[in-house]
Amino acid sequence: MSGLLIQHARWQGALVTPDDTWLEGGAKCGCICIGCDEPLVLRRGEKKRWHFAHRAETSCGGETYIHKVVKAWIAEKLIGRVIPLSSHPELDSPQGFCVEKGWQEEHCEETDRIYDVVLEGMFLYEKAEQEKRGRLIFEVYYSNAKDDEFKLQTQKEGSYILEVNAKEFYGDGRENLTVERLVENSEWIWFTENQKLWEYNSSKDVREIVRDWIAKEIWIDEEIMDEPVHSKEKQDPIRRGPFYRQFPFGEENDHIKWGSPLRECGFYQYNFFYQSKCPPYYFEGEKCWQNRYSHKTGRIYDIVFQGWFGGRKKGHLIFQLVDHFDAHDDDFKLQIQKARFCVLEVDVYGFFGDGLEPPTAERLMANSRWIW
């Protein structure tokens, strides 16, 4: 454990530090290493901070030691203390937790998981009458944080679980372990990384989540731009707005292969190799509106894009958010044909899935198909 000062050990089963006055110095201290259970020497010099050391060279790893020390410290040294808490992303947000008792490695039969540290006590709120008994769980990691499966289980349980970065919290052993350092290096376990991309919120339904993602990532704007974005002249990319990307009409997207809408609306690009017209393989969006009213049909469409088919012909691509395919009736479809609109139904549940896949333009198109 090169460079690491051992600041915690076991003495007759208790967690101790070099500052505990009843401990004898040197090899007579009777302390053992928390990481490897080997005897330790207590060094109380004048230059270095007092610390424990192994009696001889050892393979005891710093990661194992730190992981075990942090778990033991939380379970044993916080009894009777108040842990200040930050706002929880979903559950009601207590301001603190008063620890009454704690233990390590509790097996939960309901989830078949072993939690690193479980504390029992009182959740404290701004008003005293809101206080309630409960459990605060700590998960300790050195290198690898909890995966998405664990986070989803946490959501299902509705448990208050904090994840501690042991490497940052313990450091090199030269800083004292304090409640403030613990809180500074902890965060609530809740949303998965991809749920964060979706800006997931359990109070919203899937349609709202999908609409919010499109509104943020695909640049919804009620105002028409004064200058055209698509131009042969080189332009500053900033002028294109937050969104300027292609929707792929690739063959891997089974529902949106070359079909009637593009053919009937005359959206072709010229294939010089075959000397013939061929379907555009992408749509390049440059403007976007939400809940756009069409005077031509007298209908309001969910999302309307203005852009270029295959980079050659300008037109509009319309998205309708639905709970399942073929949600629109024949009257709607006949009206689309008459107006010669290119309209795609988006299966919002297929697009969102379980919230574990990141939202992308490719996923959006793969879960869309033509209305015709």
CSV table of C-alpha atoms in Angstrom, one decimal, residues 61-269:
chain,number,residue,atom,x,y,z
A,61,GLY,CA,-4.1,-4.2,-1.5
A,62,GLY,CA,-5.0,-0.6,-0.8
A,63,GLU,CA,-8.3,-1.0,-2.6
A,64,THR,CA,-9.5,-3.9,-0.4
A,65,TYR,CA,-8.3,-2.1,2.8
A,66,ILE,CA,-10.0,1.2,1.9
A,67,HIS,CA,-13.3,-0.6,0.9
A,68,LYS,CA,-13.5,-2.4,4.2
A,69,VAL,CA,-12.5,0.6,6.3
A,70,VAL,CA,-15.1,2.9,4.7
A,71,LYS,CA,-17.8,0.3,5.3
A,72,ALA,CA,-16.7,-0.3,8.9
A,73,TRP,CA,-16.4,3.5,9.6
A,74,ILE,CA,-19.9,4.2,8.3
A,75,ALA,CA,-21.5,1.3,10.3
A,76,GLU,CA,-19.7,1.9,13.6
A,77,LYS,CA,-18.6,5.6,13.8
A,78,LEU,CA,-21.8,7.4,12.9
A,79,ILE,CA,-24.0,6.0,15.7
A,80,GLY,CA,-25.7,9.0,17.3
A,81,ARG,CA,-24.5,11.4,14.5
A,82,VAL,CA,-26.7,13.3,12.0
A,83,ILE,CA,-25.9,12.9,8.3
A,84,PRO,CA,-27.0,15.9,6.3
A,85,LEU,CA,-28.7,14.8,3.0
A,86,SER,CA,-29.1,16.5,-0.4
A,87,SER,CA,-32.4,16.5,-2.2
A,88,HIS,CA,-33.5,13.2,-3.5
A,89,PRO,CA,-34.3,13.1,-7.3
A,90,GLU,CA,-37.7,11.4,-6.8
A,91,LEU,CA,-38.5,10.5,-3.2
A,92,ASP,CA,-39.4,13.0,-0.5
A,93,SER,CA,-36.3,14.8,0.5
A,94,PRO,CA,-35.3,14.7,4.2
A,95,GLN,CA,-32.7,17.2,5.3
A,96,GLY,CA,-30.8,14.7,7.4
A,97,PHE,CA,-30.7,11.3,9.0
A,98,CYS,CA,-30.0,10.6,12.7
A,99,VAL,CA,-28.2,7.3,13.1
A,100,GLU,CA,-29.3,5.0,15.9
A,101,LYS,CA,-27.6,1.8,14.9
A,102,GLY,CA,-25.9,0.2,11.9
A,103,TRP,CA,-24.5,-3.0,10.5
A,104,GLN,CA,-22.6,-4.3,7.4
A,105,GLU,CA,-23.5,-6.6,4.6
A,106,GLU,CA,-27.2,-7.2,5.2
A,107,HIS,CA,-28.9,-9.7,2.9
A,108,CYS,CA,-32.3,-8.6,1.6
A,109,GLU,CA,-34.4,-11.7,0.8
A,110,GLU,CA,-36.9,-9.7,-1.3
A,111,THR,CA,-34.3,-8.5,-3.8
A,112,ASP,CA,-31.7,-11.2,-3.1
A,113,ARG,CA,-29.0,-8.6,-2.7
A,114,ILE,CA,-26.4,-7.9,-0.1
A,115,TYR,CA,-26.2,-4.2,0.9
A,116,ASP,CA,-22.8,-2.8,2.1
A,117,VAL,CA,-24.0,-0.8,5.1
A,118,VAL,CA,-27.5,-0.4,6.5
A,119,LEU,CA,-28.2,2.4,9.0
A,120,GLU,CA,-31.4,2.5,11.1
A,121,GLY,CA,-32.7,5.8,12.6
A,122,MET,CA,-34.8,8.9,12.0
A,123,PHE,CA,-35.2,10.9,8.8
A,124,LEU,CA,-35.3,14.6,9.7
A,125,TYR,CA,-37.3,17.2,7.9
A,126,GLU,CA,-37.7,21.0,8.1
A,127,LYS,CA,-40.7,20.5,10.4
A,128,ALA,CA,-40.3,18.3,13.5
A,129,GLU,CA,-43.7,16.6,13.0
A,130,GLN,CA,-42.6,15.3,9.7
A,131,GLU,CA,-39.8,13.1,11.2
A,132,LYS,CA,-40.1,9.4,10.5
A,133,ARG,CA,-38.2,6.3,11.2
A,134,GLY,CA,-36.5,4.5,8.4
A,135,ARG,CA,-33.3,3.0,6.9
A,136,LEU,CA,-30.5,4.7,5.0
A,137,ILE,CA,-28.4,2.4,2.9
A,138,PHE,CA,-24.8,3.0,1.8
A,139,GLU,CA,-23.1,1.2,-1.1
A,140,VAL,CA,-19.3,1.6,-1.2
A,141,TYR,CA,-17.3,1.4,-4.4
A,142,TYR,CA,-13.6,2.0,-5.3
A,143,SER,CA,-13.5,1.5,-9.1
A,144,ASN,CA,-16.9,0.4,-10.3
A,145,ALA,CA,-20.2,2.1,-9.5
A,146,LYS,CA,-23.5,0.3,-9.4
A,147,ASP,CA,-25.0,-0.9,-12.7
A,148,ASP,CA,-28.4,0.0,-14.3
A,149,GLU,CA,-30.0,-3.2,-13.0
A,150,PHE,CA,-29.2,-2.2,-9.4
A,151,LYS,CA,-30.6,1.3,-10.1
A,152,LEU,CA,-33.8,0.0,-11.5
A,153,GLN,CA,-34.2,-2.3,-8.5
A,154,THR,CA,-33.7,0.7,-6.3
A,155,GLN,CA,-36.5,2.5,-8.1
A,156,LYS,CA,-38.8,-0.5,-7.7
A,157,GLU,CA,-38.0,-0.7,-3.9
A,158,GLY,CA,-38.2,3.1,-3.3
A,159,SER,CA,-35.2,2.8,-1.1
A,160,TYR,CA,-32.9,5.6,0.1
A,161,ILE,CA,-29.5,4.4,-1.1
A,162,LEU,CA,-26.3,6.5,-1.2
A,163,GLU,CA,-23.3,5.5,-3.2
A,164,VAL,CA,-19.9,6.4,-1.7
A,165,ASN,CA,-16.7,6.9,-3.8
A,166,ALA,CA,-14.3,5.3,-1.3
A,167,LYS,CA,-11.2,6.2,-3.2
A,168,GLU,CA,-12.1,9.9,-3.0
A,169,PHE,CA,-13.5,9.7,0.5
A,170,TYR,CA,-10.5,8.0,2.1
A,171,GLY,CA,-7.8,9.5,-0.1
A,172,ASP,CA,-4.3,8.7,1.0
A,173,GLY,CA,-5.2,8.4,4.7
A,174,ARG,CA,-3.8,11.8,5.6
A,175,GLU,CA,-7.2,13.5,5.9
A,176,ASN,CA,-9.6,12.7,8.8
A,177,LEU,CA,-12.8,10.8,7.9
A,178,THR,CA,-15.7,13.1,8.7
A,179,VAL,CA,-19.4,13.2,8.0
A,180,GLU,CA,-18.8,16.2,5.7
A,181,ARG,CA,-16.3,14.3,3.6
A,182,LEU,CA,-18.7,11.4,3.4
A,183,VAL,CA,-21.6,13.5,2.1
A,184,GLU,CA,-19.3,15.4,-0.3
A,185,ASN,CA,-18.2,12.1,-1.9
A,186,SER,CA,-21.7,10.4,-2.0
A,187,GLU,CA,-24.7,10.7,-4.3
A,188,TRP,CA,-28.1,9.1,-4.5
A,189,ILE,CA,-28.5,5.9,-6.5
A,190,TRP,CA,-31.6,6.3,-8.7
A,191,PHE,CA,-31.6,7.2,-12.4
A,192,THR,CA,-29.7,5.1,-14.9
A,193,GLU,CA,-27.4,7.0,-17.3
A,194,ASN,CA,-29.7,6.5,-20.2
A,195,GLN,CA,-32.7,7.6,-18.1
A,196,LYS,CA,-30.8,10.8,-17.5
A,197,LEU,CA,-30.4,11.2,-21.3
A,198,TRP,CA,-34.2,10.8,-21.6
A,199,GLU,CA,-34.6,13.3,-18.8
A,200,TYR,CA,-36.8,10.6,-17.3
A,201,ASN,CA,-39.4,11.6,-14.7
A,202,SER,CA,-41.7,9.0,-13.2
A,203,SER,CA,-44.5,11.5,-12.9
A,204,LYS,CA,-44.6,11.8,-16.7
A,205,ASP,CA,-46.1,9.3,-19.1
A,206,VAL,CA,-44.0,7.9,-21.9
A,207,ARG,CA,-45.5,10.2,-24.5
A,208,GLU,CA,-44.4,13.3,-22.5
A,209,ILE,CA,-40.9,11.8,-22.0
A,210,VAL,CA,-40.5,11.2,-25.8
A,211,ARG,CA,-42.0,14.6,-26.6
A,212,ASP,CA,-39.6,16.3,-24.1
A,213,TRP,CA,-36.6,14.5,-25.6
A,214,ILE,CA,-37.6,15.6,-29.1
A,215,ALA,CA,-38.2,19.1,-27.9
A,216,LYS,CA,-34.8,19.4,-26.4
A,217,GLU,CA,-32.7,17.4,-28.8
A,218,ILE,CA,-34.3,18.2,-32.1
A,219,TRP,CA,-34.8,21.9,-31.6
A,220,ILE,CA,-38.5,22.9,-31.4
A,221,ASP,CA,-38.9,26.5,-32.4
A,222,GLU,CA,-42.2,28.3,-33.1
A,223,GLU,CA,-40.4,31.1,-35.0
A,224,ILE,CA,-39.4,30.7,-38.6
A,225,MET,CA,-35.7,31.4,-39.2
A,226,ASP,CA,-35.0,34.6,-41.2
A,227,GLU,CA,-32.1,33.1,-43.0
A,228,PRO,CA,-32.0,29.7,-44.7
A,229,VAL,CA,-29.9,27.1,-42.9
A,230,HIS,CA,-29.3,24.8,-45.9
A,231,SER,CA,-27.0,26.5,-48.4
A,232,LYS,CA,-24.1,25.7,-50.7
A,233,GLU,CA,-22.1,28.5,-49.0
A,234,LYS,CA,-20.1,27.6,-46.0
A,235,GLN,CA,-21.8,28.7,-42.8
A,236,ASP,CA,-21.0,28.9,-39.2
A,237,PRO,CA,-22.5,25.7,-37.6
A,238,ILE,CA,-23.8,27.7,-34.7
A,239,ARG,CA,-26.3,29.3,-37.1
A,240,ARG,CA,-27.8,25.9,-37.6
A,241,GLY,CA,-29.2,25.8,-34.1
A,242,PRO,CA,-29.0,23.1,-31.5
A,243,PHE,CA,-30.1,20.4,-33.9
A,244,TYR,CA,-28.9,19.7,-37.4
A,245,ARG,CA,-28.8,16.0,-38.0
A,246,GLN,CA,-30.0,13.4,-40.5
A,247,PHE,CA,-32.8,10.9,-40.1
A,248,PRO,CA,-31.7,7.8,-41.9
A,249,PHE,CA,-34.0,6.0,-44.3
A,250,GLY,CA,-31.7,3.0,-44.3
A,251,GLU,CA,-32.9,-0.5,-45.1
A,252,GLU,CA,-32.2,-1.6,-41.6
A,253,ASN,CA,-35.3,0.4,-40.6
A,254,ASP,CA,-37.9,-2.1,-41.8
A,255,HIS,CA,-40.9,0.3,-41.4
A,256,ILE,CA,-39.6,3.2,-43.4
A,257,LYS,CA,-38.1,1.6,-46.5
A,258,TRP,CA,-38.7,3.3,-49.9
A,259,GLY,CA,-42.5,3.4,-50.3
A,260,SER,CA,-45.6,5.2,-51.5
A,261,PRO,CA,-45.2,8.6,-49.6
A,262,LEU,CA,-41.8,9.4,-51.0
A,263,ARG,CA,-42.7,8.1,-54.4
A,264,GLU,CA,-46.0,9.9,-54.6
A,265,CYS,CA,-44.6,13.1,-53.3
A,266,GLY,CA,-41.8,13.1,-55.8
A,267,PHE,CA,-38.9,12.9,-53.5
A,268,TYR,CA,-36.1,11.3,-55.5
A,269,GLN,CA,-32.4,11.7,-55.9
